[in-house]
CSV table of C-alpha atoms and ligand atoms in Angstrom, one decimal:
chain,number,residue,atom,x,y,z
A,1,MET,CA,-27.9,-21.2,-7.0
A,2,ILE,CA,-25.0,-18.8,-6.4
A,3,PRO,CA,-23.7,-20.0,-3.4
A,4,ILE,CA,-22.2,-17.7,-0.7
A,5,ALA,CA,-18.8,-19.4,-0.8
A,6,LYS,CA,-17.0,-22.8,-3.0
A,7,PRO,CA,-13.6,-23.7,-2.4
A,8,VAL,CA,-11.6,-24.5,-5.9
A,9,ILE,CA,-10.3,-27.5,-6.2
A,10,GLN,CA,-8.7,-29.2,-9.1
A,11,GLN,CA,-6.8,-31.9,-10.3
A,12,GLU,CA,-3.5,-30.7,-8.5
A,13,GLU,CA,-4.9,-30.9,-5.5
A,14,LYS,CA,-6.7,-34.1,-6.2
A,15,GLN,CA,-3.1,-35.5,-7.5
A,16,ALA,CA,-1.2,-34.1,-4.4
A,17,VAL,CA,-3.4,-36.0,-1.9
A,18,SER,CA,-3.3,-39.2,-4.1
A,19,GLU,CA,0.5,-39.0,-4.0
A,20,VAL,CA,0.6,-38.8,-0.2
A,21,LEU,CA,-1.4,-41.4,0.0
A,22,ASP,CA,0.8,-43.3,-2.0
A,23,SER,CA,3.8,-42.3,0.0
A,24,GLY,CA,2.6,-44.2,3.6
A,25,ILE,CA,3.5,-40.7,5.3
A,26,LEU,CA,0.1,-39.5,6.3
A,27,ALA,CA,0.3,-37.8,9.5
A,28,GLN,CA,2.7,-34.8,9.9
A,29,GLY,CA,5.6,-34.9,7.5
A,30,PRO,CA,7.5,-33.5,4.9
A,31,ARG,CA,4.4,-32.0,3.0
A,32,THR,CA,3.3,-30.1,6.3
A,33,ARG,CA,6.9,-28.9,6.5
A,34,ALA,CA,6.9,-27.8,2.7
A,35,PHE,CA,3.8,-25.8,3.4
A,36,GLU,CA,5.0,-24.1,6.4
A,37,GLU,CA,8.1,-23.0,4.5
A,38,ALA,CA,6.0,-21.8,1.5
A,39,PHE,CA,3.4,-20.0,3.5
A,40,ALA,CA,6.1,-18.3,6.3
A,41,SER,CA,7.9,-17.1,3.0
A,42,MET,CA,4.3,-16.0,1.5
A,43,CYS,CA,4.1,-13.8,4.5
A,44,ASP,CA,7.6,-12.5,5.0
A,45,VAL,CA,7.9,-14.1,8.1
A,46,ARG,CA,10.4,-16.4,9.5
A,47,HIS,CA,8.4,-19.3,10.6
A,48,ALA,CA,5.0,-20.8,10.4
A,49,ILE,CA,3.9,-23.6,12.2
A,50,ALA,CA,1.0,-25.5,10.8
A,51,THR,CA,-2.0,-26.8,12.9
A,52,SER,CA,-5.4,-28.9,12.9
A,53,SER,CA,-7.4,-25.2,12.5
A,54,GLY,CA,-7.6,-21.8,13.0
A,55,THR,CA,-8.8,-22.3,16.2
A,56,THR,CA,-5.9,-24.2,17.3
A,57,ALA,CA,-3.9,-21.8,15.6
A,58,LEU,CA,-5.1,-19.1,17.9
A,59,HIS,CA,-5.2,-21.4,21.1
A,60,ILE,CA,-1.5,-22.1,21.0
A,61,ALA,CA,-0.5,-18.5,19.9
A,62,LEU,CA,-2.2,-17.8,23.7
A,63,LEU,CA,-0.6,-20.8,25.4
A,64,VAL,CA,3.2,-19.9,24.1
A,65,HIS,CA,3.2,-16.7,25.7
A,66,GLY,CA,1.7,-17.9,28.9
A,67,ILE,CA,-1.2,-16.2,28.9
A,68,GLY,CA,-3.7,-17.6,31.3
A,69,PRO,CA,-6.2,-17.3,34.3
A,70,GLY,CA,-6.4,-13.7,35.6
A,71,ASP,CA,-5.3,-12.3,32.5
A,72,GLU,CA,-7.5,-10.1,29.9
A,73,VAL,CA,-6.8,-10.1,26.3
A,74,ILE,CA,-8.5,-7.2,24.5
A,75,THR,CA,-10.7,-8.2,21.0
A,76,THR,CA,-13.7,-7.3,19.2
A,77,PRO,CA,-17.1,-8.6,19.9
A,78,PHE,CA,-17.6,-8.5,16.1
A,79,THR,CA,-15.9,-11.6,14.7
A,80,PHE,CA,-16.4,-15.2,14.8
A,81,ILE,CA,-16.8,-17.0,18.1
A,82,ALA,CA,-13.5,-18.6,17.4
A,83,SER,CA,-11.4,-15.3,18.2
A,84,ALA,CA,-13.0,-15.1,21.7
A,85,ASN,CA,-13.2,-18.6,22.9
A,86,SER,CA,-9.8,-19.2,22.1
A,87,ILE,CA,-9.5,-16.4,25.1
A,88,LEU,CA,-11.7,-19.0,27.1
A,89,PHE,CA,-9.8,-21.9,26.3
A,90,VAL,CA,-6.4,-20.9,28.3
A,91,GLY,CA,-8.8,-20.0,31.2
A,92,ALA,CA,-8.0,-15.9,30.6
A,93,LYS,CA,-11.0,-12.8,30.0
A,94,PRO,CA,-11.9,-11.3,26.5
A,95,VAL,CA,-12.5,-7.7,27.3
A,96,PHE,CA,-14.0,-6.6,23.9
A,97,VAL,CA,-13.8,-3.0,22.2
A,98,ASP,CA,-16.0,-1.6,19.7
A,99,ILE,CA,-15.4,-1.5,16.0
A,100,ASN,CA,-14.8,1.0,13.5
A,101,ALA,CA,-18.3,1.6,11.6
A,102,ARG,CA,-16.5,1.6,8.3
A,103,THR,CA,-13.6,-1.1,8.3
A,104,TYR,CA,-15.6,-3.0,11.1
A,105,ASN,CA,-12.3,-3.8,12.2
A,106,ILE,CA,-11.3,-3.2,16.2
A,107,ASP,CA,-11.0,0.7,16.6
A,108,PRO,CA,-7.6,1.4,17.7
A,109,GLY,CA,-8.7,4.9,19.2
A,110,LEU,CA,-11.0,3.0,22.4
A,111,ILE,CA,-8.2,0.3,23.0
A,112,GLU,CA,-6.6,2.5,25.9
A,113,ASP,CA,-9.4,2.9,27.8
A,114,ALA,CA,-10.1,-1.2,28.1
A,115,ILE,CA,-6.3,-2.0,29.2
A,116,THR,CA,-6.2,-2.9,32.6
A,117,SER,CA,-3.3,-4.0,35.1
A,118,ARG,CA,-4.2,-7.8,33.7
A,119,THR,CA,-4.2,-7.4,30.3
A,120,LYS,CA,-1.4,-9.6,28.5
A,121,ALA,CA,-2.7,-9.3,24.6
A,122,ILE,CA,-4.6,-7.0,22.1
A,123,LEU,CA,-6.0,-9.7,19.3
A,124,PRO,CA,-7.1,-7.6,16.6
A,125,VAL,CA,-9.4,-9.7,13.8
A,126,HIS,CA,-8.6,-8.7,10.1
A,127,LEU,CA,-12.4,-9.0,9.5
A,128,TYR,CA,-13.5,-9.7,5.7
A,129,GLY,CA,-10.2,-9.4,4.6
A,130,LEU,CA,-9.1,-6.2,5.5
A,131,CYS,CA,-6.1,-5.4,7.9
A,132,CYS,CA,-6.6,-3.5,11.1
A,133,ASP,CA,-5.1,-0.3,11.5
A,134,MET,CA,-1.9,-1.5,12.7
A,135,ASN,CA,0.0,1.4,13.3
A,136,PRO,CA,-1.8,2.6,16.4
A,137,ILE,CA,-2.5,-1.0,18.1
A,138,LEU,CA,1.2,-1.8,17.5
A,139,ASP,CA,1.8,1.8,19.6
A,140,ILE,CA,-0.3,0.7,22.3
A,141,ALA,CA,1.0,-2.5,22.3
A,142,LYS,CA,4.4,-1.5,22.7
A,143,ARG,CA,3.7,1.2,25.5
A,144,HIS,CA,2.2,-1.1,27.3
A,145,ASP,CA,4.0,-4.2,27.2
A,146,LEU,CA,1.3,-6.3,25.6
A,147,ILE,CA,1.7,-9.4,23.1
A,148,VAL,CA,-0.1,-8.7,19.5
A,149,ILE,CA,-1.9,-12.3,18.2
A,150,GLU,CA,-3.6,-11.4,14.6
A,151,ASP,CA,-6.5,-13.3,13.7
A,152,ALA,CA,-5.7,-13.3,10.3
A,153,CYS,CA,-8.1,-16.0,9.7
A,154,GLN,CA,-9.9,-14.5,6.6
A,155,SER,CA,-6.6,-12.5,5.5
A,156,HIS,CA,-4.1,-14.5,3.7
A,157,GLY,CA,-2.4,-12.4,1.5
A,158,ALA,CA,-4.0,-8.9,2.9
A,159,GLU,CA,-1.7,-6.1,3.2
A,160,TYR,CA,-1.1,-2.9,5.5
A,161,GLN,CA,1.3,-0.2,4.4
A,162,GLY,CA,2.7,-2.8,2.0
A,163,LYS,CA,3.4,-5.6,5.2
A,164,LYS,CA,1.6,-8.9,5.1
A,165,ALA,CA,-1.0,-10.0,7.4
A,166,GLY,CA,0.7,-12.2,9.9
A,167,SER,CA,3.9,-10.1,10.2
A,168,PHE,CA,2.6,-7.8,12.7
A,169,GLY,CA,2.6,-10.1,15.5
A,170,ILE,CA,1.8,-13.7,16.3
A,171,GLY,CA,-0.8,-14.6,13.4
A,172,ALA,CA,-3.1,-17.1,13.0
A,173,PHE,CA,-4.7,-18.5,9.9
A,174,SER,CA,-7.5,-20.5,8.8
A,175,PHE,CA,-8.2,-23.3,6.0
A,176,TYR,CA,-11.7,-24.1,6.7
A,177,PRO,CA,-13.1,-24.4,3.2
A,178,THR,CA,-14.9,-20.9,3.2
A,179,LYS,CA,-11.8,-19.3,3.6
A,180,ASN,CA,-9.5,-17.9,0.8
A,181,ILE,CA,-7.5,-20.8,0.7
A,182,THR,CA,-8.7,-24.5,2.0
A,183,CYS,CA,-6.9,-27.6,3.2
A,184,GLY,CA,-10.3,-29.1,4.1
A,185,GLU,CA,-9.9,-28.0,7.9
A,186,GLY,CA,-6.3,-26.4,9.0
A,187,GLY,CA,-4.5,-23.8,10.6
A,188,MET,CA,-1.1,-21.6,10.7
A,189,ILE,CA,0.8,-19.8,13.1
A,190,THR,CA,3.3,-17.1,11.8
A,191,THR,CA,5.9,-15.6,13.7
A,192,SER,CA,9.5,-14.1,13.1
A,193,ASP,CA,10.6,-15.4,16.5
A,194,GLY,CA,12.4,-18.6,16.3
A,195,GLN,CA,12.0,-19.5,20.4
A,196,ILE,CA,8.0,-18.8,20.2
A,197,ALA,CA,8.2,-21.0,17.1
A,198,GLU,CA,10.1,-23.7,18.6
A,199,ARG,CA,7.7,-23.8,21.9
A,200,CYS,CA,4.2,-23.5,19.4
A,201,ARG,CA,5.5,-26.7,17.5
A,202,ILE,CA,6.3,-28.6,21.0
A,203,ILE,CA,2.6,-27.4,22.5
A,204,ARG,CA,1.3,-28.5,18.9
A,205,ASN,CA,2.8,-32.1,19.6
A,206,HIS,CA,1.7,-32.9,23.0
A,207,GLY,CA,4.3,-30.8,25.0
A,208,MET,CA,6.8,-33.1,23.3
A,209,HIS,CA,10.7,-32.0,23.6
A,210,LYS,CA,12.5,-35.3,22.9
A,211,ARG,CA,10.4,-38.2,21.6
A,212,TYR,CA,8.2,-39.5,24.6
A,213,PHE,CA,9.8,-37.2,27.0
A,214,HIS,CA,7.4,-34.7,28.0
A,215,GLU,CA,8.1,-31.1,30.1
A,216,GLU,CA,4.7,-29.7,29.8
A,217,LEU,CA,1.1,-30.1,28.6
A,218,GLY,CA,0.6,-30.2,25.3
A,219,TYR,CA,-2.0,-31.1,22.7
A,220,ASN,CA,-2.7,-32.9,19.2
A,221,PHE,CA,-2.7,-29.6,17.2
A,222,ARG,CA,-1.2,-31.3,14.3
A,223,MET,CA,-1.9,-30.8,10.4
A,224,THR,CA,-1.7,-34.0,8.4
A,225,ASP,CA,0.4,-34.3,5.6
A,226,ILE,CA,-2.8,-35.1,3.5
A,227,HIS,CA,-4.5,-31.8,4.2
A,228,ALA,CA,-0.8,-29.8,3.8
A,229,ALA,CA,-0.7,-31.3,0.4
A,230,ILE,CA,-3.9,-29.8,-0.8
A,231,GLY,CA,-2.7,-26.5,1.1
A,232,LEU,CA,0.8,-26.5,-0.9
A,233,GLU,CA,-1.3,-26.7,-4.0
A,234,GLN,CA,-3.8,-23.8,-2.8
A,235,LEU,CA,-0.8,-21.6,-1.6
A,236,LYS,CA,0.5,-21.3,-5.6
A,237,LYS,CA,-3.2,-20.1,-6.6
A,238,LEU,CA,-3.9,-17.8,-3.5
A,239,ASP,CA,-2.5,-14.6,-5.7
A,240,LYS,CA,-4.4,-15.5,-8.3
A,241,PHE,CA,-7.6,-16.2,-5.9
A,242,ASN,CA,-6.8,-12.7,-4.5
A,243,ARG,CA,-6.8,-11.1,-7.7
A,244,ILE,CA,-9.9,-12.2,-8.8
A,245,ARG,CA,-11.7,-11.7,-5.5
A,246,ARG,CA,-10.4,-7.9,-6.1
A,247,GLU,CA,-11.6,-7.7,-9.8
A,248,ASN,CA,-14.9,-9.0,-8.2
A,249,ALA,CA,-15.1,-6.3,-5.5
A,250,ALA,CA,-14.2,-3.5,-8.3
A,251,TYR,CA,-16.8,-5.0,-10.3
A,252,TYR,CA,-19.6,-4.7,-7.6
A,253,SER,CA,-18.5,-1.4,-6.4
A,254,ALA,CA,-18.6,0.1,-9.5
A,255,ASN,CA,-22.0,-1.3,-10.2
A,256,ILE,CA,-24.0,-1.9,-6.9
A,257,LYS,CA,-26.2,1.4,-6.1
A,258,GLY,CA,-27.7,2.5,-3.2
A,259,VAL,CA,-25.9,0.8,-0.4
A,260,LEU,CA,-22.9,1.2,1.6
A,261,LEU,CA,-20.0,-0.7,-0.2
A,262,PRO,CA,-17.0,-1.9,1.0
A,263,PHE,CA,-14.2,0.5,2.1
A,264,GLU,CA,-10.4,-0.2,1.2
A,265,PRO,CA,-8.4,2.3,2.9
A,266,LYS,CA,-5.5,4.1,1.4
A,267,GLY,CA,-2.3,1.9,1.6
A,268,TYR,CA,-4.5,-1.5,2.3
A,269,LYS,CA,-4.5,-4.0,0.1
A,270,HIS,CA,-8.2,-6.1,1.1
A,271,VAL,CA,-8.3,-9.5,-0.4
A,272,TYR,CA,-12.2,-9.8,0.0
A,273,HIS,CA,-12.8,-12.9,1.9
A,274,GLN,CA,-16.2,-11.5,2.1
A,275,TYR,CA,-17.6,-8.3,0.2
A,276,THR,CA,-19.9,-6.9,2.7
A,277,ILE,CA,-22.3,-4.4,2.1
A,278,ARG,CA,-24.7,-2.2,4.3
A,279,VAL,CA,-28.4,-2.1,4.4
A,280,PRO,CA,-30.1,0.2,6.8
A,281,ASP,CA,-33.8,0.7,8.1
A,282,GLY,CA,-34.4,-2.9,8.6
A,283,ARG,CA,-34.3,-3.7,5.1
A,284,ARG,CA,-31.1,-6.3,5.1
A,285,ASP,CA,-33.4,-9.3,5.8
A,286,VAL,CA,-35.8,-8.7,3.1
A,287,LEU,CA,-33.1,-8.3,0.7
A,288,ARG,CA,-31.6,-11.6,1.9
A,289,ASP,CA,-34.6,-13.0,1.2
A,290,TYR,CA,-35.3,-11.1,-2.1
A,291,LEU,CA,-31.8,-12.6,-3.6
A,292,LYS,CA,-32.7,-16.0,-2.1
A,293,GLU,CA,-35.7,-16.3,-3.6
A,294,ARG,CA,-33.7,-15.5,-7.0
A,295,SER,CA,-31.3,-18.1,-6.3
A,296,ILE,CA,-28.5,-15.8,-4.8
A,297,GLY,CA,-26.6,-17.0,-1.6
A,298,SER,CA,-25.9,-14.6,0.8
A,299,GLU,CA,-24.7,-14.7,4.8
A,300,ILE,CA,-24.5,-12.5,7.4
A,301,TYR,CA,-21.4,-12.4,9.1
A,302,TYR,CA,-22.1,-12.1,12.0
A,303,PRO,CA,-25.7,-11.9,13.2
A,304,VAL,CA,-25.2,-12.0,16.9
A,305,PRO,CA,-22.0,-10.1,18.1
A,306,ILE,CA,-20.2,-12.2,21.0
A,307,HIS,CA,-21.3,-9.7,24.0
A,308,GLN,CA,-24.6,-10.7,23.1
A,309,GLN,CA,-24.1,-14.6,22.4
A,310,SER,CA,-26.5,-16.6,25.1
A,311,PHE,CA,-22.9,-18.4,26.5
A,312,TYR,CA,-20.9,-15.0,26.8
A,313,LYS,CA,-23.6,-13.2,28.4
A,314,GLN,CA,-23.8,-15.8,31.4
A,315,LYS,CA,-20.3,-15.7,31.4
A,316,LEU,CA,-19.4,-11.8,31.4
A,317,GLU,CA,-20.2,-9.9,34.7
A,318,ASP,CA,-21.5,-6.5,32.8
A,319,ASP,CA,-24.2,-5.6,30.6
A,320,LEU,CA,-22.0,-4.4,27.9
A,321,HIS,CA,-22.7,-2.4,24.5
A,322,PHE,CA,-20.8,-1.5,21.6
A,323,PRO,CA,-23.0,0.5,19.6
A,324,GLN,CA,-21.0,0.2,16.4
A,325,THR,CA,-20.9,-3.5,16.7
A,326,GLU,CA,-24.7,-3.9,17.5
A,327,LYS,CA,-25.7,-1.8,14.5
A,328,ALA,CA,-23.3,-3.5,12.0
A,329,ALA,CA,-24.9,-6.8,13.0
A,330,LYS,CA,-28.2,-5.5,12.1
A,331,GLU,CA,-27.4,-4.1,8.6
A,332,VAL,CA,-24.3,-6.3,7.1
A,333,LEU,CA,-24.7,-8.5,4.5
A,334,SER,CA,-22.3,-10.5,2.5
A,335,ILE,CA,-22.6,-11.5,-1.2
A,336,PRO,CA,-20.7,-14.4,-3.2
A,337,VAL,CA,-17.3,-12.4,-4.3
A,338,HIS,CA,-15.8,-16.2,-4.5
A,339,PRO,CA,-12.9,-16.5,-7.7
A,340,SER,CA,-15.8,-19.4,-8.7
A,341,LEU,CA,-17.8,-16.7,-10.1
A,342,SER,CA,-19.0,-16.2,-13.5
A,343,GLN,CA,-19.6,-12.6,-15.6
A,344,ALA,CA,-23.0,-13.4,-15.7
A,345,ASP,CA,-23.5,-14.7,-11.7
A,346,LYS,CA,-21.9,-11.0,-10.9
A,347,GLU,CA,-24.6,-9.5,-13.2
A,348,LEU,CA,-27.3,-11.4,-11.9
A,349,VAL,CA,-26.3,-10.3,-8.2
A,350,PHE,CA,-25.6,-6.8,-8.9
A,351,LYS,CA,-28.7,-6.3,-11.0
A,352,THR,CA,-31.0,-7.9,-8.0
A,353,ILE,CA,-29.6,-5.2,-6.0
A,354,ASN,CA,-30.1,-2.4,-7.8
A,355,ASP,CA,-33.8,-3.9,-8.5
A,356,PHE,CA,-34.4,-4.6,-4.4
A,357,MET,CA,-32.8,-1.1,-3.8
A,358,GLU,CA,-35.2,1.1,-6.5
A,359,GLN,CA,-38.3,-0.7,-5.7
A,360,GLY,CA,-37.7,0.3,-1.7
A,361,SER,CA,-36.9,4.2,-2.5
A,362,ASP,CA,-40.5,4.7,-4.8
B,401,LIG,C1,-12.5,-19.1,10.3
B,401,LIG,C2,-12.2,-18.6,11.4
B,401,LIG,C3,-12.1,-18.7,13.0
B,401,LIG,C4,-11.8,-20.5,12.8
B,401,LIG,O1,-10.9,-21.0,12.3
B,401,LIG,P1,-11.4,-22.7,11.9
B,401,LIG,O2,-10.3,-23.4,10.9
B,401,LIG,O3,-12.3,-22.5,11.3
B,401,LIG,O4,-10.8,-23.5,13.2
B,401,LIG,C5,-11.0,-17.5,13.5
B,401,LIG,N1,-11.2,-16.3,13.4
B,401,LIG,C6,-11.9,-15.9,12.5
B,401,LIG,C7,-12.2,-14.4,12.2
B,401,LIG,C8,-12.4,-16.9,11.3
B,401,LIG,O5,-12.8,-16.4,10.5
């Protein structure tokens, strides 16, 4: 089976973990600090704050801006559930805005219509490894005095007009095993604002300002040094992993026929967390089965848009519809693009897709 995702864990990661275990410092400690510094440097920001997951990074990013009950946060319905759940965690209301059909990211042209007097933030998600169109988003945020929280959980190292994902607003990253780099579980907040960074550290650690002095409600959202040690080694390989992902993507784009391919607009650096094709006319699920029968893994990110998830349907008062999102959810299919693919794997993937598409056209 060619898996849809595969973490690359090598001798360096194993050695680093072993050193932490021998050091006796297992919880948040010097490796976490080192990982934060290295990550901040990769993103071209002043500060990075390691967390227990991408979800807790998003949760802190909302908390630190005082977003809570009565507030609204604008985001996309075409994302992983955690993007919207984090808004619910703080008691605020997610307000969804449809996507651009070609990039799968929030359509900046639709954001202003969704702004109300309660809107506090925009939470764009850089889906599949491609940055959102940040200039219009930053313009709107500036005009309406809104915070920008980037869900960069799929876009480590991605760029927009020469700037890194996570450096436009406050960024949230994930190190879940399927992401471009992993530490098992883990997350990171990025910011160049020193005061915000300090408050993120406090919220992450039980609201503790000084040892055992608590001036606000905090959480235990810390990363362990065991995870950070893996993350540090992975981060050294990020450029290489992303280069291979981009090479794999270019190979597919040159060879796959008959389906809509991913799009990298000019001035963007896509890091292909996913390589996502579009298969219309109800044939997506048939192709998925066809690939599976031939030992090729694929996945639908995401089959049910957030506004159509049963839990959200109960919560949201209106019957919402987002045509581009709903269409994409029926047509997208992500195929293996991770750095462990062999040449034979890639050939099998593209040839199998082409065989399937040819059969359908006659
Ligand atoms: C993975 C992911 C998250 C959540 O990250 P975890 O580390 O799994 O909590 C949030 N948003 C997006 C878009 C993701 O892909």
